[in-house]
PDB file of C-alpha atoms in Angstrom:
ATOM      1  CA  UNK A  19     -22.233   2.547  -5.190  1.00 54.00           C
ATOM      2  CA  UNK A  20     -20.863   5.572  -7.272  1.00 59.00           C
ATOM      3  CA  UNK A  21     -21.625   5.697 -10.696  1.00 64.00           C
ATOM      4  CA  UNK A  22     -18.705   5.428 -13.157  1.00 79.00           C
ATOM      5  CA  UNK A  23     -18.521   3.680 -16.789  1.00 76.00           C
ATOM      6  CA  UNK A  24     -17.989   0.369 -15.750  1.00 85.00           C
ATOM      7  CA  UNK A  25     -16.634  -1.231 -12.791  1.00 93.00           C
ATOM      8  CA  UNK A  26     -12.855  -1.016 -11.957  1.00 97.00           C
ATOM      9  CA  UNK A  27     -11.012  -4.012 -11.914  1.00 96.00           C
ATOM     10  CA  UNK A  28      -8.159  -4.513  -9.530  1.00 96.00           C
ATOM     11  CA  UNK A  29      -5.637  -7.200  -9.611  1.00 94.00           C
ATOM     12  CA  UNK A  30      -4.233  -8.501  -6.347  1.00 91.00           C
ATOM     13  CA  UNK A  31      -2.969 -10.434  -3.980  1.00 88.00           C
ATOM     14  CA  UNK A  32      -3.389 -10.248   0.005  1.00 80.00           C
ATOM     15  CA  UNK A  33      -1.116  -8.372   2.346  1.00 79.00           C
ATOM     16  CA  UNK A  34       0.719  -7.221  -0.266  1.00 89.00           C
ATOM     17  CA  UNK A  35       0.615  -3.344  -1.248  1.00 92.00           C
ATOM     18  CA  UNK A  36      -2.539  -4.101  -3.654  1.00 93.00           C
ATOM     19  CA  UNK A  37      -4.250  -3.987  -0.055  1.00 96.00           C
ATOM     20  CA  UNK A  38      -3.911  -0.372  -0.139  1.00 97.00           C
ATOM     21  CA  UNK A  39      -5.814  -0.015  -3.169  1.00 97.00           C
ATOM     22  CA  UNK A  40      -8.878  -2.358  -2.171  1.00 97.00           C
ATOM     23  CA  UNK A  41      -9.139  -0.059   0.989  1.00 98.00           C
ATOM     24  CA  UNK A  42      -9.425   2.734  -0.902  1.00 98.00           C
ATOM     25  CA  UNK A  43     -12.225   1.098  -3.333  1.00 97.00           C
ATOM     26  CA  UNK A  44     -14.275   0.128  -0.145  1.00 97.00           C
ATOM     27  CA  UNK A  45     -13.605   3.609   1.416  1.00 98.00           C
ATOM     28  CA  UNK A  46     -15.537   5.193  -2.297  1.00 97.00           C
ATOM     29  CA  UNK A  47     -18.325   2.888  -2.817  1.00 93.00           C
ATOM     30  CA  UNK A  48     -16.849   2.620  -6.414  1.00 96.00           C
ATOM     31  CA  UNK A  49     -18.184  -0.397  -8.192  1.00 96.00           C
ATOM     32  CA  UNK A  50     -14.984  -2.800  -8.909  1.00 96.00           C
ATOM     33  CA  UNK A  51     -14.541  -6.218  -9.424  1.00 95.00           C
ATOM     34  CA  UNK A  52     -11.005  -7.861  -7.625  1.00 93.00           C
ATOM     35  CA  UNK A  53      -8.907 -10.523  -9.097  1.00 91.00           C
ATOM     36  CA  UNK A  54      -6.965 -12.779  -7.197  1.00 89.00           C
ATOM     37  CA  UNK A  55      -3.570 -12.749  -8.501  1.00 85.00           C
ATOM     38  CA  UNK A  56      -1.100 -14.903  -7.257  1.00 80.00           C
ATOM     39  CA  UNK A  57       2.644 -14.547  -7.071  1.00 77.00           C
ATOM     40  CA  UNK A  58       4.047 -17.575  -7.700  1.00 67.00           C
ATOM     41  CA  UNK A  59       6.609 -18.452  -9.998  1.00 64.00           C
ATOM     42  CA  UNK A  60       4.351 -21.018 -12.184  1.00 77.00           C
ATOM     43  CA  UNK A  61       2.995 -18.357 -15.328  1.00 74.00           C
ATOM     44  CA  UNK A  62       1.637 -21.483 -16.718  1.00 79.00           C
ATOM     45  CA  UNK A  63      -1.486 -20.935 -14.127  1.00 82.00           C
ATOM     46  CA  UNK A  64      -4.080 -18.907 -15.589  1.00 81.00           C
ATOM     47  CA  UNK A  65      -4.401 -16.323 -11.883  1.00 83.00           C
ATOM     48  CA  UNK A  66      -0.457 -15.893 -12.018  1.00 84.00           C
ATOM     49  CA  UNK A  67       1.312 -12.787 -11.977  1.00 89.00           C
ATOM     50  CA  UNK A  68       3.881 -14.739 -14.674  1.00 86.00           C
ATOM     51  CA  UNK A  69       1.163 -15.284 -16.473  1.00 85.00           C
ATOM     52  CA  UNK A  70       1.515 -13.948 -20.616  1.00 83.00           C
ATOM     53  CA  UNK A  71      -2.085 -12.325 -20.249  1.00 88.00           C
ATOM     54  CA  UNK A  72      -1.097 -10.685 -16.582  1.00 83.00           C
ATOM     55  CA  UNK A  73       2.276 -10.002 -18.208  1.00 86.00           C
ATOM     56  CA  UNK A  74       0.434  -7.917 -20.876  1.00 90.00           C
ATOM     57  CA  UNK A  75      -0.811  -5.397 -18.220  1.00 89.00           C
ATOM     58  CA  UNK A  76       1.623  -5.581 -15.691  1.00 88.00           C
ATOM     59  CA  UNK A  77       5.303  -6.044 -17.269  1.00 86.00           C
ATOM     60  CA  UNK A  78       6.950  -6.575 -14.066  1.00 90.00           C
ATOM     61  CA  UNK A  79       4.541  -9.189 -12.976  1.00 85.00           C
ATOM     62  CA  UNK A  80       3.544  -7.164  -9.924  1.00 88.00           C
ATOM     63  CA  UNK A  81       0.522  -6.657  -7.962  1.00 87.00           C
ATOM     64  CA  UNK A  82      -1.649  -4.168  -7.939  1.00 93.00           C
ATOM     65  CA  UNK A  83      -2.763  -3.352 -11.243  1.00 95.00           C
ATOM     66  CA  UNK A  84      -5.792  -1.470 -12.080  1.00 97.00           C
ATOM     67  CA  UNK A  85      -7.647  -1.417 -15.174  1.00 96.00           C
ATOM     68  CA  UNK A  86     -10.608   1.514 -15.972  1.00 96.00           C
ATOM     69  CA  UNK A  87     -11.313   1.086 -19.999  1.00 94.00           C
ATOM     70  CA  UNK A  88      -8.073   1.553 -21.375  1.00 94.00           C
ATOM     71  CA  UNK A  89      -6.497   2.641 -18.430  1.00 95.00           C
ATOM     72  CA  UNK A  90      -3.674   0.241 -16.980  1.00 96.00           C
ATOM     73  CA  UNK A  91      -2.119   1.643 -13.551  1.00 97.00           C
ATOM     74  CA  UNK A  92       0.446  -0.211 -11.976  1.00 95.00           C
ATOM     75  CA  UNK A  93       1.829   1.760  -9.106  1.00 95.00           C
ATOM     76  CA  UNK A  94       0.219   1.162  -5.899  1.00 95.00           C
ATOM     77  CA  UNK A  95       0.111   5.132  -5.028  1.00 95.00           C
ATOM     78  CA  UNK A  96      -1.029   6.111  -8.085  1.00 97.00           C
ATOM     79  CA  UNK A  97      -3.478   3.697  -8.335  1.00 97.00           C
ATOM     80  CA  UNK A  98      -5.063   5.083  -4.757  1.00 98.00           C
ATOM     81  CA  UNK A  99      -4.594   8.878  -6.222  1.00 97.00           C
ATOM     82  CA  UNK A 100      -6.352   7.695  -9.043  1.00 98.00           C
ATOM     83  CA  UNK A 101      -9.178   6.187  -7.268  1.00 98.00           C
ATOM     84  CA  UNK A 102      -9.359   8.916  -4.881  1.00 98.00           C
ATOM     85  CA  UNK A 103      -9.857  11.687  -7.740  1.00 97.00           C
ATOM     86  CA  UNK A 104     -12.404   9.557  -9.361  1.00 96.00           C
ATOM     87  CA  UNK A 105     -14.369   9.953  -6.279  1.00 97.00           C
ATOM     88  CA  UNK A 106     -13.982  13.388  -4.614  1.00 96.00           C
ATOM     89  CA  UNK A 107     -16.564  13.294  -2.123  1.00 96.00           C
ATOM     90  CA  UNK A 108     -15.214  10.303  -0.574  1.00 96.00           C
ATOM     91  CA  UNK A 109     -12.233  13.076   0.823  1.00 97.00           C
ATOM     92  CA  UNK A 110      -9.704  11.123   0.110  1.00 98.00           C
ATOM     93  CA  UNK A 111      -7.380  13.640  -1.163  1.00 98.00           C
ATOM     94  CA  UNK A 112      -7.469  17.019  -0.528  1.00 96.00           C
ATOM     95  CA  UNK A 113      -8.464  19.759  -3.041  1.00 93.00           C
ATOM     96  CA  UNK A 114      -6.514  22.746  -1.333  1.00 94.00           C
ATOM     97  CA  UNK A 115      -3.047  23.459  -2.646  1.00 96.00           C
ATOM     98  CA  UNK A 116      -1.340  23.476   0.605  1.00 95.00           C
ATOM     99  CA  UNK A 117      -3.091  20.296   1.784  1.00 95.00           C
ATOM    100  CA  UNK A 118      -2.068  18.926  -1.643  1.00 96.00           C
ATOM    101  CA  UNK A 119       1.518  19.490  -1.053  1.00 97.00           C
ATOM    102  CA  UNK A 120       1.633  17.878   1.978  1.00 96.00           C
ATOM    103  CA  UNK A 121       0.158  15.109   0.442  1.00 97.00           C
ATOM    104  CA  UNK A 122       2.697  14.396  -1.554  1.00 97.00           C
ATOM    105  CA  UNK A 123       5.143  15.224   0.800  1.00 97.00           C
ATOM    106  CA  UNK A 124       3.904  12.348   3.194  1.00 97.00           C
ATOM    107  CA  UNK A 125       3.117  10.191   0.416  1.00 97.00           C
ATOM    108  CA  UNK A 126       6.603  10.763  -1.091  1.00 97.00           C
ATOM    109  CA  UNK A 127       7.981  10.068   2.733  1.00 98.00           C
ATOM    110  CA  UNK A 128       5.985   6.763   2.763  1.00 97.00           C
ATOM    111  CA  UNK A 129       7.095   5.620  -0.295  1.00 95.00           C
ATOM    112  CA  UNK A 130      11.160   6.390  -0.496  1.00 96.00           C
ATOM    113  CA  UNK A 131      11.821   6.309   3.461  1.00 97.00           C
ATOM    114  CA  UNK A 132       9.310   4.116   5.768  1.00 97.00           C
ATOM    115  CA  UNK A 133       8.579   1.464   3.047  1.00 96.00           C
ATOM    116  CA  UNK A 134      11.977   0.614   1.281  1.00 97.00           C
ATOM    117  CA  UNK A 135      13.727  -1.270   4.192  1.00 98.00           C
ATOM    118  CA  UNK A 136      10.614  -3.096   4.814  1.00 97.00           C
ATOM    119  CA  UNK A 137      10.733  -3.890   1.530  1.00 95.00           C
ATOM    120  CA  UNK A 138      14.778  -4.364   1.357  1.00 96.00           C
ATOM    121  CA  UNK A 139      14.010  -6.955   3.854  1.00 96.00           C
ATOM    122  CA  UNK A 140      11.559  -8.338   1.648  1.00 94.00           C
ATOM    123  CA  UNK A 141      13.785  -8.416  -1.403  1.00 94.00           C
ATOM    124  CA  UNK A 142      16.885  -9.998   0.993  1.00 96.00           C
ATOM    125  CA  UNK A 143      14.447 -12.586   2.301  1.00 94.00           C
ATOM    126  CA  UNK A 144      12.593 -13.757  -0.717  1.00 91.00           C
ATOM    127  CA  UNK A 145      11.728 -12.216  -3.516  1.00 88.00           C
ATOM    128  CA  UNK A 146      15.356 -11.904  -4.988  1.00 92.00           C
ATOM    129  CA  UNK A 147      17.435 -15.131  -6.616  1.00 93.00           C
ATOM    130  CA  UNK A 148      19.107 -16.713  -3.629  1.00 95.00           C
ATOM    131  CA  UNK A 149      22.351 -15.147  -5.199  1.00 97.00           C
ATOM    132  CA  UNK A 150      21.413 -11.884  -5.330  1.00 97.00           C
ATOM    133  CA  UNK A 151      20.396 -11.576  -1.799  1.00 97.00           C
ATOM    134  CA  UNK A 152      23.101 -10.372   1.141  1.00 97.00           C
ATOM    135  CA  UNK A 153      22.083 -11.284   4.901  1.00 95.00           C
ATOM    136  CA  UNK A 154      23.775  -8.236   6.131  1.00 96.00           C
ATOM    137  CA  UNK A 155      21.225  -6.163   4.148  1.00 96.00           C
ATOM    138  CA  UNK A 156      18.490  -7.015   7.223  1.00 96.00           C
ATOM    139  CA  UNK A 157      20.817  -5.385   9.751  1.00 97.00           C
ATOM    140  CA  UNK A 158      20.804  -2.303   7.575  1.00 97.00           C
ATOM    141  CA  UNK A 159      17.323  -2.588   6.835  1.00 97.00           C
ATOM    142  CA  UNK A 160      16.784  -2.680  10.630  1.00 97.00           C
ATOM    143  CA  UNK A 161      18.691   0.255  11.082  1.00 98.00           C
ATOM    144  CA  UNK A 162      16.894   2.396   8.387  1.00 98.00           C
ATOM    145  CA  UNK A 163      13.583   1.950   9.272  1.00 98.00           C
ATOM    146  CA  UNK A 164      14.451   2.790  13.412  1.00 98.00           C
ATOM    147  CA  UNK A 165      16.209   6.001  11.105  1.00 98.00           C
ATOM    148  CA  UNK A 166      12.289   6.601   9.003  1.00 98.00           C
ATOM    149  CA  UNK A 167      10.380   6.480  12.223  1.00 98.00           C
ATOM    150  CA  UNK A 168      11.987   8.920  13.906  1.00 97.00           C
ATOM    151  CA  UNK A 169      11.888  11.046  10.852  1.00 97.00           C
ATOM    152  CA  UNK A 170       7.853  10.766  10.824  1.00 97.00           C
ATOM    153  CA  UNK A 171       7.819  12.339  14.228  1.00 93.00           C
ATOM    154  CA  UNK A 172       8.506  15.498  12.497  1.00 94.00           C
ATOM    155  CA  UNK A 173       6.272  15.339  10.371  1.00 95.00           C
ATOM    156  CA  UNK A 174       3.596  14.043  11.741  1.00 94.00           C
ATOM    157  CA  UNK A 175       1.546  15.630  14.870  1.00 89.00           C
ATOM    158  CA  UNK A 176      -0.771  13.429  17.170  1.00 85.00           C
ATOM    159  CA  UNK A 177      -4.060  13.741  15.837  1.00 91.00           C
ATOM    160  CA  UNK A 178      -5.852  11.470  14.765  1.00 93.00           C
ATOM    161  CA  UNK A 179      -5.601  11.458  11.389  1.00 96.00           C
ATOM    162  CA  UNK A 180      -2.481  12.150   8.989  1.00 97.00           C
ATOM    163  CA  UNK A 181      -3.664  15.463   7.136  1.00 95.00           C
ATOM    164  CA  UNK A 182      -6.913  17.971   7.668  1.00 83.00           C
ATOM    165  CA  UNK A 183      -8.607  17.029  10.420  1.00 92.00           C
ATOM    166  CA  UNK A 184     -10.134  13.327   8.784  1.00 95.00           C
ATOM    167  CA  UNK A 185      -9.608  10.458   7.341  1.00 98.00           C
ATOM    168  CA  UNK A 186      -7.365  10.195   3.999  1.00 98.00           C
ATOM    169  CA  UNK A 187      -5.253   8.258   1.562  1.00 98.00           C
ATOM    170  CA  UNK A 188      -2.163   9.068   3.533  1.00 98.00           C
ATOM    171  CA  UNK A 189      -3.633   7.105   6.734  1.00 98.00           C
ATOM    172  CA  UNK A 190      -4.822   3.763   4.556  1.00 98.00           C
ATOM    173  CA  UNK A 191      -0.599   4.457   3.315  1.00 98.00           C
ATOM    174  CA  UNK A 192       0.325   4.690   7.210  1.00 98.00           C
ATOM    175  CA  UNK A 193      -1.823   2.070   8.427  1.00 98.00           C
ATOM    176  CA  UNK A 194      -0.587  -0.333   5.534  1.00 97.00           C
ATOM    177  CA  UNK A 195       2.844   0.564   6.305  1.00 97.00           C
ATOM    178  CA  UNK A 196       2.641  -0.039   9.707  1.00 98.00           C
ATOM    179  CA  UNK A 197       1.033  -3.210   9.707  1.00 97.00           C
ATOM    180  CA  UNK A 198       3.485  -4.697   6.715  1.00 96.00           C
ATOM    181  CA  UNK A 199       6.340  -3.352   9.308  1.00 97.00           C
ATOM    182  CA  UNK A 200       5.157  -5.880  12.033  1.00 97.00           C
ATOM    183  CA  UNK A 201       4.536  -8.774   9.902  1.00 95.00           C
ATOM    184  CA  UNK A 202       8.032  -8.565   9.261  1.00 96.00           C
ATOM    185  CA  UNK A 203       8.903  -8.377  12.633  1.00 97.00           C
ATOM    186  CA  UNK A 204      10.242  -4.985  12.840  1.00 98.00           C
ATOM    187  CA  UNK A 205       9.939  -2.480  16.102  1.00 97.00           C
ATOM    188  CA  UNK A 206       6.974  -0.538  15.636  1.00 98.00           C
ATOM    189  CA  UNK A 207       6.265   2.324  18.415  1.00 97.00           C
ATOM    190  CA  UNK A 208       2.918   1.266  20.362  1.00 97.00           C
ATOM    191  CA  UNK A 209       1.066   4.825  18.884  1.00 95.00           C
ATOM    192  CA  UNK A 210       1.946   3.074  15.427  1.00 97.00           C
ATOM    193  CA  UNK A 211       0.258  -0.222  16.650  1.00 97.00           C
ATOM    194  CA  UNK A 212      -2.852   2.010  17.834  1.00 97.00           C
ATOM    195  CA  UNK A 213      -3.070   3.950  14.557  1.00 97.00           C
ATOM    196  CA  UNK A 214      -2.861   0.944  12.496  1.00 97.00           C
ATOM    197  CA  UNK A 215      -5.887  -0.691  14.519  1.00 98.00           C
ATOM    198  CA  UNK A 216      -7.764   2.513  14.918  1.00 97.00           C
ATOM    199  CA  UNK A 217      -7.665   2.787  11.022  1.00 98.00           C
ATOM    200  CA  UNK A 218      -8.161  -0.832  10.253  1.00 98.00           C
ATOM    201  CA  UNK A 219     -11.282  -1.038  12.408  1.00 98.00           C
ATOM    202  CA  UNK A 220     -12.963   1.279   9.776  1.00 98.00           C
ATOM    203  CA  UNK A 221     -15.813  -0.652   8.127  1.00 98.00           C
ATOM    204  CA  UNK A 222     -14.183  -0.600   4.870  1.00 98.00           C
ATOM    205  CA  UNK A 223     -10.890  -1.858   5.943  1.00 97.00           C
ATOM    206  CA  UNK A 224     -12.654  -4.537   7.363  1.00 97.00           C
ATOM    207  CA  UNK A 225     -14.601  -5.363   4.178  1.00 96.00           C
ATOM    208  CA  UNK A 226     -10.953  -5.054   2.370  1.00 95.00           C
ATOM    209  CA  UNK A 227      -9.457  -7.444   4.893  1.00 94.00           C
ATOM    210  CA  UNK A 228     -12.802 -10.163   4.819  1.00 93.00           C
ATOM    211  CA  UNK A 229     -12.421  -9.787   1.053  1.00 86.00           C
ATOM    212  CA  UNK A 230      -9.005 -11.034   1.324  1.00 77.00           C
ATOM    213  CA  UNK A 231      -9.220 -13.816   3.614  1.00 67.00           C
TER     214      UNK A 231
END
């Protein structure tokens, strides 16, 4: 375990993006402590995301949050940048400039393009009021992420990992992605299948995923 003030704690809940961040605390050996945080609609239950005292860090009762001291993250990607500079050696970022900038180019691309119809369909499903959600929206969100994927092709090559030759934030992002995309039933390309399983057969994923269960 790395040493750092005091453990991390991360606040959480399942399949949900906060997975992306307990990966990356299993893949640094950082010492951190994970909360179960549910996201129901009941804040009267003390492990609710509604909840006044989960409120208090997280004002749009959304999971993850991380707390180090008196830092409060609540942005899934920032929360794995943050983990992954508070552990260097672990590789998780890259140091070099122009590894850096593609970095954020494929986090950026992971975030605004291959994520949002998954989570459009999300939103459309569930997690809007029932009158704020339109049924067509799951055609378009059907349409957009068949639109992403072929956009990753250019910017991805066929190696096996996402950026400089090993493993890195930007695969637990892909692998996440991928595997969110087929729980919600939409077409994911075979290679996508394999890279998903190829990266979630990585000791810490595992731990991340047994931690879960």
């Amino acid at each position: 375990t790395m040493s750092h003030p005091a453990p991390l704690k991360l606040y959480g809940f399942g399949p949900s993006r906060s997975f992306r961040a307990l990966w990356a605390l299993e893949e640094t050996g950082l010492a951190f402590e994970h909360i179960e945080t549910v996201l129901r609609k009941d804040g009267s239950q003390a492990n609710s995301a509604k909840h006044p005292s989960y409120l208090a860090l997280n004002a749009q009762g959304k999971v993850p949050t991380l707390v180090d001291g008196n830092m409060i993250l609540t942005e899934s990607i920032a929360i794995v940048n943050y983990i992954a500079r508070l552990a260097p050696e672990s590789k998780l970022m890259p140091t070099s400039v122009s590894d850096l900038a593609r970095y954020d180019e494929l986090s950026c691309f992971v975030l605004a393009e291959l994520e949002q119809p998954l989570w459009s369909k999300g939103k459309h499903l569930f997690a809007l009021p029932e009158e704020q959600r339109v049924p067509a929206m799951l055609d378009t969100a059907k349409f957009e992420w068949a639109k992403a994927v072929r956009s990753l092709e250019a910017l991805l090559d066929d190696t096996e990992f996402a950026l400089g030759g090993h493993f890195s934030a930007i695969d637990i992002l892909l692998a996440h992605t991928f595997n969110w995309a087929q729980r919600f039933e939409f077409d994911v390309p075979e290679k996508y299948i394999a890279l998903r399983d190829r990266h979630f057969a990585r000791p810490a994923a595992q731990r991340a995923l047994a931690s879960m269960a």
